[in-house]
Amino acid sequence: MWTPAILSLLAATAFAQYGSNSTLGPDADGKYEIKADGIRGLFIPYGASISNLFIKGKDGVERDIVLGFDNATAYEGEVHPHLGGVPGRYANRIKNSSFVIDGVKYNVLPNENNNNDTLHGGPNGWDYRNFTIVSHTTDSITFSIVDPDGEQGFPGEVISYVTYTMTPNTWKIKIVAMATTKKTPIMLTSHTYWNLDGFANPETPLALNHTFHLPYSGQRVGVDGILIPDGTILPNEKYSVNDFWSAPKKIGTNFTAPELEGNCGTNCTGYDNCYLVNRAQNGPYDWRNTGPVASLSSDWSGIKVDIYSDQEAFQMYSCGGQKGDLPIKSTQGVQGRPAFVQQYGCVVMEVQDWIDAINQPEWQREKKHIFGPNSPTYTLEADYVFSTSK
Ligand SMILES: *[C@@H]1O[C@H](CO)[C@@H](O)[C@H](O)[C@H]1NC(C)=O
Ligand SMILES: *[C@@H]1O[C@H](CO)[C@@H](O)[C@H](O)[C@H]1NC(C)=O
Ligand SMILES: *[C@@H]1O[C@H](CO)[C@@H](O)[C@H](O)[C@H]1NC(C)=O
Ligand SMILES: *[C@@H]1O[C@H](CO)[C@@H](O)[C@H](O)[C@H]1NC(C)=O
Ligand SMILES: *[C@@H]1O[C@H](CO)[C@@H](O)[C@H](O)[C@H]1NC(C)=O
Ligand SMILES: *[C@@H]1O[C@H](CO)[C@@H](O)[C@H](O)[C@H]1NC(C)=O
Ligand SMILES: *[C@@H]1O[C@H](CO)[C@@H](O)[C@H](O)[C@H]1NC(C)=O
Ligand SMILES: *[C@@H]1O[C@H](CO)[C@@H](O)[C@H](O)[C@H]1NC(C)=O
C-alpha cells in the first residue's frame, strides 16, 4: 500500500513545506512552537515529545499544564519517565518480552521488573530517539521515524509520521505507521503527564483534586502484580474505586478505600489501569462527534480538557511512582515550594488500544495490533479540546 515512491513523495512534499519557512527553527532551548487561538505548545524531536502546553486559567494567567524539562538537552539525562513522547513501536508492556506471529516466536529486549517484560518498546524505544522534523508551520509540526528491521528484536522495518496541529483551543494528534517489510506488532500513544494547575495552586501541588470522567469505560483489563494483562476483563462496578463512568469523580475521592491498595500493581495505591472504551453498543459511530472518551478538569485553574479519540482503550496513571525528584519547569510552580513533582502530583492519560493484545489472542484484536506490508496503515487520532470555566 505504501510503496517507496509514495513515501518519498510524502517526505519531499513535507520538506518543501518546511523549507518555505526557515524562520520556524528551534528556540534557544531546542523547542519548536505551534499555536492557535487560546493554545500554544512546544515540541522536541526527542521522542516527538510535547514539552510545554500553555492554556489560560480562569484568572487569565497562562498555565503550563504538561510535565517536561526546561530544554531539549535535559531529556537525554539518566531519568527517563517517558515525558510527553510517543512510545514505540509497541506502547505499554509485553508479557515475558515475547510474542508469536504466524507460529514464529519473537523475543524483544526486556527493560522492566528485573527483565521480566518489555515496557514502551524496549530500552531504545522510540521515545529514546530523535525523530526527524519533516514539516513545521506556525500551527503544525510533523515528525517521522524509521525503525529498522530487528531493532530491539522486533521484526521488519516500521516508518511512522506523528503530526501535531493546533486549532482554536484544541491540540490534535495524528499518528500513522507503516510496516514496510514484515508483519510486526504496532501500538502507539501519546504519553503525556498533566497537572492542570501548572503546579501553581497554592493549596496543593497534587492532582488528586482533579475531576476525571470516562463515560464509556465500564470495564478494564485485569493485570498481575507487575501490570501484565492476565487475559481477564474486569467490571468497574458502580461506586467501586474504578468507577469513573457513572459520574465524574475526583482522582483522590476513593484514596482511603482498601480496594485501591494494589490497584496499580503490587504495593501501589492509586491508578495505572487500562480502561476499555465501549462505544459500538450505540451503533456505528464517528469518534469526532460521539463525545469525549475522557475528561479531566481542575476547579482551581478552571481548565478542562475533553479528549476525543478513535482508540478503544484509555490508560490513566495517577503518578504514584513519583517521589519528589523529578523537577518541574521554570514555567510552573509557586515560590517557596519545592520545584519537584510530588507523589500523585500528576495524571498520565494515554489513548491507545487494549494493552498487550498480542499475547491475548482470544481477545481477537490481531488486526489492530499486527501490521505488515499488505495490511492497512496503523492510525491513531485524538483531539484534546480545552475550555476554561469562569
Ligand atoms: C538544560 O536544563 C538542565 C536542567 O534544568 C540544566 O542543567 C542544563 O544546564 C540546561 N542546558 C542548557 C543547554 O540550557
Ligand atoms: C519466557 O520467554 C522465555 C524465552 O523465550 C521462555 O524460555 C519462557 O518459557 C517464557 N516463559 C513463559 C512463562 O512463557
Ligand atoms: C522476574 O524474574 C526473576 C528471575 O526470573 C524472578 O526471580 C522475579 O521474581 C520476577 N518478578 C519480578 C517482579 O521481578
Ligand atoms: C538528538 O539530537 C541532539 C541534538 O542534535 C543530540 O545532541 C543528541 O545526541 C541526539 N540524541 C540521540 C539519541 O540521537
Ligand atoms: C511562514 O511564516 C509566515 C510568517 O509567520 C506565515 O505567514 C506563513 O503562513 C508561514 N508559511 C507556512 C507554510 O507555514
Ligand atoms: C479541592 O477542591 C475543593 C472544591 O471542589 C476545594 O474546596 C478544596 O479546597 C480543594 N482542595 C485542595 C487541597 O485544593
Ligand atoms: C468512591 O467514591 C464515591 C463518591 O464519593 C462513593 O460513592 C463510593 O462509595 C466510593 N467507593 C468506595 C469503594 O469507597
Ligand atoms: C511490598 O511491600 C512489603 C511490605 O513493605 C514488602 O515486604 C514487599 O517486598 C513489597 N513487595 C514488592 C514486590 O515490592
Coordinates of N, CA and C in Angstrom, one line a residue, residues 59-250:
D59 N -8.2 32.8 36.0 CA -7.7 34.1 36.4 C -7.0 34.8 35.3
G60 N -7.0 34.3 34.1 CA -6.4 35.0 32.9 C -5.0 34.7 32.8
V61 N -4.4 34.0 33.7 CA -2.9 33.7 33.6 C -2.7 32.4 32.9
E62 N -1.7 32.5 31.9 CA -1.3 31.3 31.1 C -0.7 30.2 32.1
R63 N -1.1 29.0 32.0 CA -0.5 27.9 32.8 C 0.1 26.9 31.9
D64 N 1.3 26.4 32.3 CA 1.9 25.3 31.5 C 1.5 24.0 32.1
I65 N 0.6 23.2 31.5 CA -0.1 22.2 32.1 C 0.4 20.7 31.8
V66 N 1.5 20.6 31.1 CA 2.1 19.3 31.0 C 3.5 19.2 31.6
L67 N 4.0 18.0 32.0 CA 5.3 17.9 32.5 C 6.3 17.8 31.4
G68 N 7.5 18.2 31.7 CA 8.6 18.2 30.7 C 9.8 18.8 31.3
F69 N 10.9 19.0 30.5 CA 12.1 19.6 31.0 C 12.2 21.0 30.4
D70 N 13.1 21.8 31.0 CA 13.3 23.2 30.5 C 13.9 23.3 29.1
N71 N 14.7 22.3 28.8 CA 15.4 22.4 27.5 C 15.5 20.9 26.9
A72 N 15.7 20.9 25.6 CA 15.7 19.6 24.9 C 16.9 18.7 25.4
T73 N 18.0 19.3 25.8 CA 19.2 18.5 26.2 C 18.8 17.7 27.5
A74 N 18.0 18.3 28.4 CA 17.8 17.6 29.7 C 17.0 16.3 29.5
Y75 N 16.4 16.1 28.4 CA 15.6 14.8 28.1 C 16.5 13.6 28.0
E76 N 17.8 13.9 27.7 CA 18.7 12.7 27.5 C 19.5 12.4 28.7
G77 N 19.1 12.8 29.9 CA 19.8 12.5 31.1 C 19.5 11.1 31.6
E78 N 19.8 10.8 32.9 CA 19.6 9.5 33.4 C 18.2 9.2 33.6
V79 N 17.4 10.2 34.0 CA 16.0 10.0 34.3 C 15.2 10.0 33.0
H80 N 14.4 8.9 32.8 CA 13.6 8.9 31.6 C 12.1 8.4 31.9
P81 N 11.3 9.3 32.4 CA 9.9 8.9 32.7 C 9.0 8.9 31.6
H82 N 9.5 8.9 30.3 CA 8.6 9.0 29.1 C 7.7 10.2 29.1
L83 N 8.4 11.4 29.3 CA 7.6 12.6 29.4 C 7.1 13.1 28.1
G84 N 5.9 12.9 27.8 CA 5.2 13.6 26.6 C 5.5 13.0 25.3
G85 N 6.2 11.9 25.2 CA 6.6 11.4 23.9 C 5.7 10.3 23.3
V86 N 6.2 9.7 22.2 CA 5.4 8.6 21.5 C 6.2 7.3 21.8
P87 N 5.8 6.5 22.7 CA 6.5 5.3 23.0 C 6.2 4.3 21.8
G88 N 7.2 3.6 21.3 CA 7.0 2.7 20.2 C 8.1 1.7 20.1
R89 N 8.0 0.7 19.2 CA 6.8 0.5 18.3 C 5.7 -0.1 19.0
Y90 N 5.8 -0.5 20.3 CA 4.7 -1.1 21.0 C 4.6 -0.6 22.4
A91 N 3.6 0.3 22.6 CA 3.4 1.0 23.9 C 3.0 0.0 25.0
N92 N 3.2 0.4 26.3 CA 2.8 -0.4 27.4 C 3.7 -1.7 27.5
R93 N 3.2 -2.7 28.1 CA 4.1 -3.8 28.5 C 3.8 -5.0 27.5
I94 N 4.9 -5.8 27.3 CA 4.8 -7.0 26.5 C 5.2 -8.1 27.5
K95 N 4.3 -9.0 27.7 CA 4.5 -10.1 28.7 C 5.7 -11.0 28.3
N96 N 6.6 -11.2 29.3 CA 7.8 -12.1 29.1 C 8.6 -11.6 27.9
S97 N 8.4 -10.4 27.4 CA 9.2 -9.8 26.3 C 9.2 -10.7 25.1
S98 N 8.0 -11.3 24.8 CA 7.9 -12.2 23.6 C 6.5 -12.2 23.1
F99 N 6.4 -12.6 21.8 CA 5.1 -12.8 21.1 C 5.3 -13.7 20.0
V100 N 4.2 -14.2 19.4 CA 4.2 -15.1 18.3 C 3.4 -14.5 17.2
I101 N 4.0 -14.6 16.0 CA 3.3 -14.2 14.8 C 3.4 -15.3 13.7
D102 N 2.3 -15.8 13.2 CA 2.3 -16.9 12.3 C 3.1 -18.1 12.7
G103 N 3.0 -18.4 14.0 CA 3.7 -19.6 14.5 C 5.2 -19.3 14.9
V104 N 5.7 -18.1 14.6 CA 7.1 -17.9 14.9 C 7.2 -17.0 16.2
K105 N 8.1 -17.5 17.1 CA 8.2 -16.7 18.4 C 9.3 -15.7 18.2
Y106 N 9.0 -14.5 18.7 CA 10.0 -13.4 18.6 C 10.3 -13.0 20.1
N107 N 11.6 -12.7 20.4 CA 11.9 -12.2 21.7 C 12.4 -10.8 21.5
V108 N 11.9 -9.9 22.3 CA 12.4 -8.5 22.2 C 13.1 -8.1 23.5
L109 N 13.9 -7.0 23.5 CA 14.7 -6.7 24.7 C 13.9 -6.3 25.9
P110 N 14.1 -7.0 27.0 CA 13.4 -6.6 28.3 C 14.0 -5.4 28.9
N111 N 13.2 -4.6 29.7 CA 13.7 -3.4 30.3 C 12.9 -3.1 31.6
E112 N 12.2 -4.0 32.2 CA 11.4 -3.7 33.4 C 11.3 -4.9 34.3
N113 N 11.1 -4.6 35.6 CA 10.8 -5.7 36.5 C 11.8 -6.9 36.5
N114 N 13.1 -6.5 36.6 CA 14.2 -7.5 36.6 C 14.2 -8.3 35.3
N115 N 13.9 -7.5 34.2 CA 13.8 -8.1 32.8 C 12.8 -9.2 32.6
N116 N 11.6 -9.0 33.3 CA 10.5 -9.9 33.1 C 9.6 -9.4 32.0
D117 N 9.7 -8.2 31.6 CA 8.8 -7.7 30.5 C 9.5 -6.5 29.8
T118 N 8.9 -6.1 28.7 CA 9.3 -5.0 27.9 C 8.3 -3.9 28.0
L119 N 8.8 -2.7 28.4 CA 7.9 -1.5 28.6 C 8.2 -0.5 27.5
H120 N 7.1 0.0 26.8 CA 7.2 1.1 25.9 C 8.3 0.8 24.8
G121 N 8.3 -0.4 24.3 CA 9.2 -0.7 23.1 C 10.6 -1.0 23.4
G122 N 11.0 -1.1 24.7 CA 12.3 -1.6 25.0 C 13.3 -0.5 25.4
P123 N 14.5 -0.9 25.8 CA 15.5 0.1 26.3 C 15.9 1.2 25.3
N124 N 15.7 1.0 24.0 CA 15.9 2.0 23.0 C 14.6 2.2 22.2
G125 N 13.4 2.3 22.9 CA 12.1 2.5 22.3 C 12.1 3.9 21.6
W126 N 11.1 4.1 20.9 CA 11.0 5.3 20.0 C 11.2 6.6 20.8
D127 N 10.8 6.6 22.1 CA 10.9 7.9 22.8 C 12.3 8.1 23.5
Y128 N 13.3 7.2 23.1 CA 14.7 7.4 23.4 C 15.4 7.9 22.2
R129 N 14.7 8.2 21.1 CA 15.4 8.5 19.8 C 14.9 9.9 19.3
N130 N 15.8 10.5 18.5 CA 15.4 11.7 17.9 C 14.6 11.4 16.6
F131 N 13.4 12.0 16.5 CA 12.6 11.9 15.3 C 13.2 13.0 14.3
T132 N 12.8 12.9 13.1 CA 13.2 13.9 12.1 C 12.0 14.8 11.9
I133 N 12.3 16.1 11.8 CA 11.2 17.1 11.6 C 11.0 17.1 10.1
V134 N 9.8 16.8 9.6 CA 9.6 16.8 8.1 C 8.8 18.0 7.7
S135 N 8.1 18.6 8.7 CA 7.3 19.8 8.4 C 7.1 20.6 9.6
H136 N 7.1 21.9 9.5 CA 6.8 22.8 10.6 C 6.3 24.1 10.1
T137 N 5.0 24.4 10.5 CA 4.4 25.6 10.1 C 4.0 26.3 11.4
T138 N 3.4 27.4 11.4 CA 3.0 28.1 12.6 C 2.0 27.4 13.5
D139 N 1.2 26.5 12.9 CA 0.2 25.8 13.7 C 0.4 24.3 13.6
S140 N 1.4 23.7 13.0 CA 1.5 22.3 12.9 C 3.0 21.8 12.8
I141 N 3.2 20.6 13.3 CA 4.6 20.1 13.2 C 4.4 18.6 12.9
T142 N 5.2 18.1 12.0 CA 5.2 16.6 11.7 C 6.6 16.0 11.9
F143 N 6.7 15.0 12.7 CA 7.9 14.2 13.0 C 7.8 12.9 12.3
S144 N 9.0 12.3 11.9 CA 9.0 11.0 11.4 C 10.1 10.2 12.0
I145 N 9.9 8.9 11.9 CA 11.0 7.9 12.4 C 11.0 6.7 11.5
V146 N 12.2 6.2 11.2 CA 12.4 5.0 10.5 C 13.0 4.0 11.6
D147 N 12.2 3.0 11.9 CA 12.6 2.0 12.9 C 13.0 0.7 12.2
P148 N 14.4 0.4 12.2 CA 14.9 -0.7 11.3 C 14.4 -2.1 11.7
D149 N 14.5 -2.9 10.7 CA 14.2 -4.4 10.9 C 15.2 -4.9 12.0
G150 N 14.6 -5.6 13.0 CA 15.4 -6.2 14.1 C 15.7 -5.3 15.2
E151 N 15.4 -4.0 15.1 CA 15.7 -3.1 16.3 C 14.9 -3.5 17.5
Q152 N 15.6 -3.7 18.6 CA 15.0 -4.1 19.9 C 14.4 -5.6 19.8
G153 N 14.7 -6.2 18.7 CA 14.2 -7.6 18.5 C 12.9 -7.7 17.6
F154 N 12.3 -6.5 17.3 CA 11.1 -6.5 16.5 C 11.3 -6.8 15.0
P155 N 10.5 -7.7 14.4 CA 10.7 -8.0 13.0 C 10.2 -6.9 12.1
G156 N 11.0 -6.6 11.1 CA 10.6 -5.7 10.0 C 10.8 -4.2 10.3
E157 N 10.9 -3.5 9.2 CA 11.0 -2.0 9.3 C 9.6 -1.4 9.5
V158 N 9.6 -0.3 10.4 CA 8.4 0.5 10.5 C 8.7 1.9 10.3
I159 N 7.9 2.6 9.5 CA 8.1 4.0 9.2 C 6.8 4.7 9.8
S160 N 7.0 5.8 10.6 CA 5.9 6.4 11.2 C 6.0 7.9 11.1
Y161 N 4.8 8.6 11.0 CA 4.7 10.0 11.0 C 3.8 10.4 12.1
V162 N 4.3 11.4 12.9 CA 3.5 11.9 14.0 C 3.2 13.4 13.7
T163 N 1.9 13.8 13.6 CA 1.6 15.2 13.3 C 0.8 15.8 14.4
Y164 N 1.3 16.9 14.9 CA 0.6 17.7 16.0 C 0.1 19.0 15.3
T165 N -1.2 19.3 15.5 CA -1.7 20.5 14.9 C -2.5 21.3 16.0
M166 N -2.4 22.6 16.0 CA -3.2 23.4 16.9 C -4.3 24.1 16.1
T167 N -5.5 24.0 16.6 CA -6.7 24.8 16.1 C -7.2 25.5 17.3
P168 N -8.1 26.5 17.2 CA -8.5 27.2 18.4 C -8.9 26.3 19.6
N169 N -8.2 26.5 20.7 CA -8.4 25.7 21.9 C -8.2 24.2 21.8
T170 N -7.6 23.7 20.8 CA -7.5 22.3 20.5 C -6.1 21.9 20.1
W171 N -5.6 20.7 20.7 CA -4.4 20.1 20.3 C -4.8 18.8 19.6
K172 N -4.5 18.7 18.3 CA -4.8 17.5 17.5 C -3.6 16.6 17.3
I173 N -3.8 15.3 17.4 CA -2.7 14.3 17.2 C -3.1 13.4 16.1
K174 N -2.2 13.2 15.1 CA -2.5 12.1 14.1 C -1.2 11.4 14.0
I175 N -1.3 10.0 14.2 CA -0.1 9.2 14.0 C -0.4 8.1 13.0
V176 N 0.5 8.0 12.0 CA 0.3 6.8 11.1 C 1.6 6.0 11.2
A177 N 1.5 4.7 10.9 CA 2.7 3.9 10.9 C 2.6 2.8 9.9
M178 N 3.6 2.5 9.1 CA 3.6 1.5 8.1 C 4.6 0.5 8.3
A179 N 4.2 -0.8 8.4 CA 5.2 -1.9 8.5 C 5.5 -2.3 7.0
T180 N 6.7 -1.9 6.6 CA 7.0 -1.9 5.1 C 7.6 -3.3 4.7
T181 N 8.1 -4.1 5.6 CA 8.7 -5.3 5.1 C 8.2 -6.6 5.7
K182 N 7.8 -6.6 6.9 CA 7.4 -7.9 7.6 C 6.2 -7.6 8.5
K183 N 5.5 -8.6 8.9 CA 4.5 -8.5 9.9 C 5.1 -8.2 11.3
T184 N 4.6 -7.2 12.0 CA 5.1 -6.8 13.3 C 4.0 -6.2 14.2
P185 N 4.2 -6.2 15.5 CA 3.3 -5.5 16.4 C 3.5 -4.0 16.3
I186 N 2.4 -3.3 16.3 CA 2.4 -1.8 16.4 C 1.3 -1.3 17.3
M187 N 1.7 -0.6 18.3 CA 0.7 0.1 19.1 C 1.3 1.3 19.7
L188 N 0.7 2.5 19.4 CA 1.3 3.8 19.8 C 0.4 4.6 20.7
T189 N 0.9 5.6 21.2 CA 0.1 6.5 22.0 C 0.9 7.8 22.2
S190 N 0.3 8.8 22.9 CA 1.0 10.0 23.4 C 1.0 9.8 24.9
H191 N 2.2 9.8 25.4 CA 2.4 9.5 26.9 C 2.6 10.8 27.6
T192 N 1.5 11.6 27.8 CA 1.7 12.9 28.3 C 1.2 13.0 29.8
Y193 N 2.0 13.7 30.6 CA 1.7 13.9 32.0 C 1.1 15.2 32.2
W194 N 0.0 15.3 33.0 CA -0.7 16.5 33.2 C -0.8 17.0 34.6
N195 N -0.7 18.3 34.8 CA -1.2 18.9 36.1 C -1.8 20.2 35.6
L196 N -3.2 20.2 35.7 CA -3.9 21.3 35.0 C -3.8 22.6 35.8
D197 N -3.1 22.6 37.0 CA -2.8 23.8 37.7 C -1.4 24.4 37.4
G198 N -0.7 23.6 36.5 CA 0.7 24.0 36.3 C 1.5 24.1 37.6
F199 N 1.1 23.3 38.6 CA 1.7 23.2 39.9 C 1.7 24.6 40.6
A200 N 0.8 25.5 40.2 CA 0.7 26.8 40.8 C -0.4 27.0 41.8
N201 N -1.2 25.9 42.0 CA -2.2 26.0 43.0 C -1.6 26.1 44.4
P202 N -1.8 27.3 45.1 CA -1.1 27.4 46.4 C -1.6 26.4 47.5
E203 N -2.8 25.8 47.3 CA -3.3 24.9 48.3 C -2.7 23.5 48.1
T204 N -2.3 23.1 46.9 CA -1.8 21.7 46.7 C -1.0 21.6 45.4
P205 N 0.2 20.9 45.5 CA 0.9 20.6 44.3 C 0.5 19.3 43.7
L206 N -0.6 18.7 44.2 CA -1.0 17.4 43.7 C -2.2 17.5 42.7
A207 N -2.5 16.4 42.0 CA -3.5 16.4 41.0 C -4.7 15.6 41.6
L208 N -4.7 15.2 42.9 CA -5.8 14.4 43.4 C -7.1 15.1 43.4
N209 N -7.1 16.5 43.3 CA -8.4 17.2 43.3 C -8.9 17.5 41.9
H210 N -8.2 16.9 40.9 CA -8.6 17.0 39.5 C -9.8 16.0 39.3
T211 N -10.8 16.5 38.6 CA -12.0 15.6 38.3 C -11.9 14.9 37.0
F212 N -12.2 13.6 37.1 CA -11.9 12.7 35.9 C -13.2 12.0 35.5
H213 N -13.4 11.8 34.2 CA -14.6 11.1 33.8 C -14.2 10.3 32.6
L214 N -14.7 9.0 32.6 CA -14.5 8.1 31.5 C -15.9 7.5 31.1
P215 N -16.7 8.3 30.4 CA -18.1 7.9 30.2 C -18.4 6.5 29.5
Y216 N -17.4 6.0 28.8 CA -17.6 4.8 28.1 C -16.9 3.6 28.7
S217 N -16.4 3.8 30.0 CA -15.4 2.7 30.5 C -16.0 2.0 31.7
G218 N -16.9 1.1 31.4 CA -17.5 0.2 32.5 C -16.6 -1.0 32.7
Q219 N -15.5 -1.2 31.9 CA -14.7 -2.3 32.1 C -13.2 -1.9 32.0
R220 N -12.4 -2.8 32.6 CA -10.9 -2.6 32.5 C -10.2 -3.9 32.3
V221 N -8.9 -3.8 31.8 CA -8.1 -5.0 31.6 C -7.6 -5.5 33.0
G222 N -7.8 -6.8 33.3 CA -7.2 -7.4 34.5 C -5.7 -7.6 34.4
V223 N -4.9 -7.3 35.4 CA -3.5 -7.4 35.3 C -2.9 -8.2 36.6
D224 N -1.7 -8.6 36.5 CA -1.0 -9.2 37.6 C -0.3 -8.1 38.4
G225 N 0.6 -8.5 39.4 CA 1.2 -7.5 40.2 C 2.2 -6.6 39.6
I226 N 2.7 -7.0 38.3 CA 3.6 -6.1 37.6 C 2.9 -5.5 36.4
L227 N 1.6 -5.5 36.5 CA 0.7 -4.8 35.5 C 0.7 -5.5 34.1
I228 N 1.0 -6.8 34.1 CA 0.9 -7.5 32.8 C -0.6 -8.1 32.7
P229 N -1.3 -7.9 31.6 CA -2.6 -8.4 31.5 C -2.6 -9.9 31.7
D230 N -3.7 -10.4 32.4 CA -3.8 -11.8 32.7 C -4.9 -12.4 31.8
G231 N -5.4 -11.7 30.9 CA -6.5 -12.2 30.0 C -7.9 -11.9 30.4
T232 N -8.0 -11.5 31.7 CA -9.4 -11.2 32.2 C -9.8 -9.8 31.8
I233 N -11.1 -9.6 31.7 CA -11.7 -8.2 31.5 C -12.6 -8.0 32.8
L234 N -12.3 -7.0 33.5 CA -13.0 -6.8 34.8 C -14.1 -5.8 34.8
P235 N -15.1 -5.9 35.6 CA -16.2 -4.9 35.7 C -15.8 -3.8 36.6
N236 N -16.0 -2.5 36.2 CA -15.8 -1.4 37.1 C -17.2 -1.1 37.7
E237 N -17.5 -1.9 38.7 CA -18.9 -1.8 39.2 C -19.2 -0.4 39.8
K238 N -20.4 0.0 39.6 CA -20.9 1.3 40.1 C -20.5 1.5 41.5
Y239 N -19.9 2.7 41.8 CA -19.4 3.1 43.1 C -18.1 2.4 43.6
S240 N -17.6 1.5 42.7 CA -16.3 1.0 43.1 C -15.2 2.0 42.8
V241 N -13.9 1.7 43.2 CA -12.9 2.7 43.1 C -12.6 3.0 41.6
N242 N -12.8 2.0 40.7 CA -12.5 2.2 39.3 C -13.7 2.7 38.5
D243 N -14.8 3.1 39.2 CA -16.0 3.6 38.5 C -15.8 5.1 38.2
F244 N -15.3 5.4 37.0 CA -15.3 6.8 36.6 C -16.3 7.0 35.4
W245 N -17.1 6.0 35.2 CA -18.1 6.1 34.1 C -19.5 6.6 34.5
S246 N -19.9 6.2 35.7 CA -21.3 6.5 36.1 C -21.5 8.0 36.4
A247 N -20.4 8.6 36.8 CA -20.3 10.0 37.1 C -18.9 10.5 37.2
P248 N -18.6 11.8 36.9 CA -17.2 12.3 37.1 C -16.9 12.2 38.6
K249 N -15.6 12.0 38.9 CA -15.1 11.8 40.3 C -13.7 12.4 40.4
K250 N -13.4 13.0 41.5 CA -12.0 13.4 41.7 C -11.1 12.2 41.8

